[in-house]
């Protein structure tokens, strides 16, 4: 008897033919032609339908990427026809969303109003996968310690991560504050990332504690809203604390947490004119933010 999991892998050809607006023999012939071209068996056929072989499963995986690439190609052609510019997709996490990306987009759109920019937020792993599959033109985030050969990285500036709390938070009145003193407070933390793992190792070295009351979140807007109305704590880029009147930075240095913010893009694909223009404005904004961080650092010393 076949297991339920194996049985669920069967697919009937007829519904596929209907979805493609062709007859069933056309689909069957197409599958056979694909097998002849590739020289491998793609599907096992039976009375209950067809089931992909390991080669077929690989084909389906790549077919999804090909379809995605074709959809993006169609989008690029359409926008190029209408505006004369190619759209770009920018990936980022909370590091880039609160200051660097917004300022860059304002500057870019003032220079090129018709250029379409899509900003994609996500975790580090998700964004790097999208970049590897050419679903992003550029990626803004914490720099990878070991960059893949097919990815080019460019350092933008260093920004410390600090623990943030609302104005009037009880932790602000603690003397000789240690990381383990914060164990009983609620926390808002990013999902497993370089920042989260380094933060955890820091606390482990200091007191081997793990916060029990945690919300996982990557939205800086949501994090700030939670911090303002609760006793929650969160690790955030330093400029958040210096630019938000409702938040304060705890007097703890997090030197173990990555602070290098960088730009990444594919080394195997030539950047479009639109992407190069975006990077030009990005670097200018990054220089301004670097100056602001230097000033903020002097003010907090």
Coordinates of C-alpha atoms in Angstrom, one line a residue:
X1 CA 0.0 0.0 0.0
X2 CA 1.3 3.5 -0.9
X3 CA 1.7 6.0 1.9
X4 CA -0.7 9.0 1.9
X5 CA 2.2 11.2 1.2
X6 CA 3.2 9.3 -1.9
X7 CA -0.4 9.1 -3.0
X8 CA -0.8 12.9 -2.7
X9 CA 2.1 13.3 -5.2
X10 CA -0.1 12.0 -8.1
X11 CA -1.5 14.6 -10.5
X12 CA -4.0 14.1 -13.3
X13 CA -3.2 15.5 -16.7
X14 CA -6.7 16.6 -17.6
X15 CA -7.0 19.5 -15.1
X16 CA -3.6 20.8 -16.3
X17 CA -4.8 20.7 -19.9
X18 CA -7.9 22.6 -18.9
X19 CA -5.8 25.3 -17.1
X20 CA -3.7 25.7 -20.2
X21 CA -6.7 25.7 -22.6
X22 CA -5.4 22.7 -24.6
X23 CA -6.4 19.1 -25.0
X24 CA -5.0 16.3 -22.8
X25 CA -3.1 14.7 -25.7
X26 CA -1.2 18.0 -26.2
X27 CA 0.0 18.0 -22.6
X28 CA 0.9 14.3 -22.7
X29 CA 2.9 14.9 -25.9
X30 CA 4.6 17.9 -24.4
X31 CA 5.8 15.8 -21.4
X32 CA 7.2 13.1 -23.7
X33 CA 9.0 15.7 -25.8
X34 CA 10.5 17.2 -22.6
X35 CA 11.7 13.7 -21.5
X36 CA 13.3 13.1 -25.0
X37 CA 15.1 16.5 -24.9
X38 CA 16.4 16.0 -21.4
X39 CA 17.1 12.3 -21.8
X40 CA 15.5 11.3 -18.5
X41 CA 12.1 10.1 -17.2
X42 CA 10.3 12.9 -15.6
X43 CA 7.0 11.3 -14.6
X44 CA 5.8 7.9 -13.6
X45 CA 2.4 7.3 -15.3
X46 CA -0.4 5.1 -13.8
X47 CA -4.1 4.8 -13.6
X48 CA -4.3 7.4 -10.9
X49 CA -2.4 10.0 -12.8
X50 CA 1.3 11.0 -13.0
X51 CA 3.8 11.3 -10.3
X52 CA 7.2 13.2 -10.6
X53 CA 10.4 11.2 -10.6
X54 CA 13.4 12.8 -8.8
X55 CA 14.2 14.3 -12.2
X56 CA 10.7 15.6 -12.5
X57 CA 10.8 17.1 -9.1
X58 CA 14.0 18.9 -10.1
X59 CA 12.3 20.2 -13.3
X60 CA 9.4 21.5 -11.3
X61 CA 11.7 23.3 -8.9
X62 CA 13.5 25.1 -11.8
X63 CA 10.2 25.7 -13.7
X64 CA 9.1 27.8 -10.8
X65 CA 12.2 30.0 -11.0
X66 CA 11.9 30.2 -14.7
X67 CA 8.3 31.4 -14.5
X68 CA 9.2 33.9 -11.9
X69 CA 12.0 35.2 -14.1
X70 CA 9.6 35.5 -17.1
X71 CA 7.1 37.4 -15.0
X72 CA 9.8 39.9 -14.0
X73 CA 11.0 40.1 -17.6
X74 CA 7.4 41.0 -18.7
X75 CA 7.2 43.6 -15.9
X76 CA 10.5 45.2 -17.0
X77 CA 9.5 45.3 -20.6
X78 CA 6.2 46.9 -19.8
X79 CA 7.7 49.6 -17.5
X80 CA 10.5 50.3 -20.0
X81 CA 8.0 50.9 -22.7
X82 CA 5.9 53.2 -20.6
X83 CA 8.6 55.2 -18.8
X84 CA 11.9 54.6 -20.5
X85 CA 13.4 53.2 -17.2
X86 CA 13.8 49.7 -15.8
X87 CA 12.1 49.0 -12.5
X88 CA 14.3 47.8 -9.6
X89 CA 13.7 45.6 -6.6
X90 CA 15.5 46.4 -3.3
X91 CA 15.7 44.0 -0.4
X92 CA 16.3 45.1 3.1
X93 CA 15.6 44.3 6.8
X94 CA 14.9 46.6 9.6
X95 CA 18.4 47.9 9.5
X96 CA 17.8 49.7 6.2
X97 CA 14.1 50.6 6.5
X98 CA 14.0 53.3 9.2
X99 CA 16.5 55.8 7.6
X100 CA 18.7 54.7 4.8
X101 CA 16.1 53.3 2.3
X102 CA 13.5 56.0 2.9
X103 CA 15.9 58.9 2.4
X104 CA 17.5 57.2 -0.6
X105 CA 14.0 56.8 -2.2
X106 CA 13.1 60.4 -1.6
X107 CA 16.4 61.6 -3.2
X108 CA 16.0 59.1 -6.1
X109 CA 12.4 59.9 -7.0
X110 CA 13.2 63.6 -7.0
X111 CA 15.8 63.0 -9.7
X112 CA 13.8 60.3 -11.6
X113 CA 10.1 60.4 -10.8
X114 CA 9.1 57.7 -13.3
X115 CA 11.5 55.0 -12.0
X116 CA 9.6 52.3 -10.2
X117 CA 11.2 50.9 -7.0
X118 CA 9.8 47.9 -5.1
X119 CA 11.1 47.4 -1.6
X120 CA 11.1 43.9 -0.2
X121 CA 11.5 43.3 3.5
X122 CA 12.4 40.0 5.1
X123 CA 14.9 38.0 7.2
X124 CA 18.5 37.7 6.1
X125 CA 18.1 34.1 4.8
X126 CA 15.0 35.0 2.7
X127 CA 16.6 38.1 1.2
X128 CA 19.9 36.3 0.4
X129 CA 17.9 33.6 -1.3
X130 CA 16.0 36.1 -3.4
X131 CA 19.2 37.8 -4.4
X132 CA 20.7 34.5 -5.4
X133 CA 17.7 33.8 -7.6
X134 CA 17.9 37.2 -9.3
X135 CA 14.7 38.3 -7.6
X136 CA 16.4 41.4 -6.1
X137 CA 18.7 43.9 -7.8
X138 CA 20.3 45.0 -4.6
X139 CA 20.2 44.1 -1.0
X140 CA 20.8 46.4 2.0
X141 CA 21.6 44.9 5.4
X142 CA 24.2 43.7 7.8
X143 CA 27.3 42.6 5.9
X144 CA 28.0 38.9 5.6
X145 CA 31.2 37.8 7.3
X146 CA 31.8 35.3 4.4
X147 CA 30.4 36.6 1.2
X148 CA 29.7 34.1 -1.6
X149 CA 31.9 34.4 -4.7
X150 CA 28.8 35.3 -6.8
X151 CA 27.9 38.3 -4.5
X152 CA 29.6 41.7 -4.4
X153 CA 29.5 43.5 -1.1
X154 CA 30.2 47.2 -0.5
X155 CA 30.6 48.6 3.0
X156 CA 28.4 51.6 3.7
X157 CA 28.9 52.6 7.3
X158 CA 29.0 51.2 10.8
X159 CA 26.1 51.5 13.2
X160 CA 26.0 50.0 16.6
X161 CA 23.0 48.1 17.9
X162 CA 21.7 49.3 21.2
X163 CA 19.0 48.1 23.6
X164 CA 16.0 50.5 23.4
X165 CA 13.3 51.2 26.0
X166 CA 10.5 53.7 26.4
X167 CA 11.1 57.0 28.2
X168 CA 10.7 56.3 31.9
X169 CA 11.5 52.5 31.7
X170 CA 12.5 51.0 35.1
X171 CA 15.8 49.7 33.6
X172 CA 16.9 53.2 33.0
X173 CA 17.1 53.8 36.8
X174 CA 19.2 50.7 37.5
X175 CA 22.8 51.2 38.6
X176 CA 25.7 49.1 37.3
X177 CA 23.3 47.5 34.8
X178 CA 24.2 44.0 33.6
X179 CA 22.6 42.0 30.7
X180 CA 21.2 39.5 33.1
X181 CA 19.4 42.2 35.0
X182 CA 17.1 42.5 32.0
X183 CA 15.9 38.9 32.0
X184 CA 12.5 39.5 33.6
X185 CA 11.4 42.2 31.1
X186 CA 9.5 41.5 27.9
X187 CA 11.6 41.5 24.8
X188 CA 11.0 42.1 21.1
X189 CA 13.6 40.3 19.1
X190 CA 14.3 39.6 15.4
X191 CA 13.9 36.0 14.3
X192 CA 17.2 34.0 14.1
X193 CA 19.7 36.4 12.4
X194 CA 23.3 37.4 12.9
X195 CA 22.1 40.1 15.3
X196 CA 19.9 37.8 17.3
X197 CA 22.5 35.1 17.6
X198 CA 25.3 37.5 18.7
X199 CA 22.9 39.1 21.2
X200 CA 22.1 35.7 22.6
X201 CA 25.7 34.7 22.9
X202 CA 26.5 38.0 24.7
X203 CA 23.8 37.3 27.3
X204 CA 24.9 33.7 27.6
X205 CA 28.4 34.7 28.4
X206 CA 27.2 37.3 30.9
X207 CA 24.7 35.2 32.8
X208 CA 23.4 32.2 30.8
X209 CA 19.8 33.5 30.8
X210 CA 17.2 33.4 28.1
X211 CA 14.3 35.9 28.1
X212 CA 11.0 34.0 28.7
X213 CA 8.6 36.7 27.4
X214 CA 9.5 37.3 23.7
X215 CA 7.8 38.6 20.6
X216 CA 9.6 37.9 17.3
X217 CA 9.3 40.8 14.9
X218 CA 11.1 42.3 12.0
X219 CA 8.9 45.4 11.5
X220 CA 10.5 48.4 13.0
X221 CA 7.2 50.3 13.1
X222 CA 5.6 47.5 15.1
X223 CA 8.6 47.3 17.5
X224 CA 8.5 51.0 18.2
X225 CA 4.8 50.9 18.9
X226 CA 5.2 48.1 21.4
X227 CA 8.2 49.7 23.1
X228 CA 6.3 53.0 23.6
X229 CA 3.4 51.4 25.6
X230 CA 5.0 48.6 27.5
X231 CA 8.2 47.7 29.5
X232 CA 9.5 45.7 26.5
X233 CA 13.1 46.0 25.4
X234 CA 14.5 45.6 21.9
X235 CA 17.9 45.7 20.1
X236 CA 17.7 48.4 17.5
X237 CA 20.1 50.5 15.4
X238 CA 21.5 53.4 17.4
X239 CA 20.0 56.2 15.3
X240 CA 16.5 55.0 16.2
X241 CA 17.2 55.9 19.8
X242 CA 18.7 59.3 18.9
X243 CA 15.9 60.3 16.6
X244 CA 12.8 59.1 18.6
X245 CA 11.8 61.3 21.5
X246 CA 9.8 58.4 23.1
X247 CA 12.7 56.0 23.2
X248 CA 15.9 55.8 25.2
X249 CA 19.1 53.7 24.9
X250 CA 20.2 51.6 27.8
X251 CA 23.9 52.1 28.9
X252 CA 25.0 48.7 27.6
X253 CA 27.6 48.3 24.9
X254 CA 26.8 45.5 22.4
X255 CA 30.2 45.2 20.7
X256 CA 29.7 41.6 19.8
X257 CA 26.7 42.4 17.6
X258 CA 27.5 43.1 13.9
X259 CA 27.4 46.8 13.1
X260 CA 28.6 46.9 9.5
X261 CA 25.8 47.9 7.1
X262 CA 26.5 47.1 3.5
X263 CA 25.2 46.9 0.0
X264 CA 25.1 43.5 -1.9
X265 CA 24.4 42.6 -5.5
X266 CA 25.1 39.8 -7.9
X267 CA 28.6 39.7 -9.3
X268 CA 27.4 37.7 -12.2
X269 CA 24.8 40.0 -13.6
X270 CA 25.4 43.5 -14.9
X271 CA 23.6 46.2 -13.0
X272 CA 20.9 48.1 -14.9
X273 CA 21.1 51.9 -15.3
X274 CA 18.2 52.2 -12.8
X275 CA 20.1 50.1 -10.2
X276 CA 23.3 52.1 -10.7
X277 CA 21.3 55.3 -10.2
X278 CA 19.8 53.9 -7.0
X279 CA 23.3 53.0 -5.7
X280 CA 24.6 56.5 -6.5
X281 CA 21.9 58.1 -4.4
X282 CA 22.3 55.4 -1.7
X283 CA 26.0 56.1 -1.3
X284 CA 25.3 59.9 -0.9
X285 CA 22.7 59.3 1.7
X286 CA 25.0 56.8 3.5
X287 CA 27.7 59.4 3.8
X288 CA 25.3 61.8 5.4
X289 CA 24.1 59.1 7.9
X290 CA 27.7 58.2 8.7
X291 CA 28.3 61.9 9.7
X292 CA 25.1 61.8 11.8
X293 CA 26.3 58.6 13.6
X294 CA 29.6 60.2 14.4
X295 CA 27.9 63.1 15.9
X296 CA 25.5 60.9 17.8
X297 CA 28.4 58.9 19.2
X298 CA 30.0 62.0 20.5
X299 CA 26.8 63.0 22.2
X300 CA 26.4 59.7 24.0
X301 CA 30.0 59.5 25.2

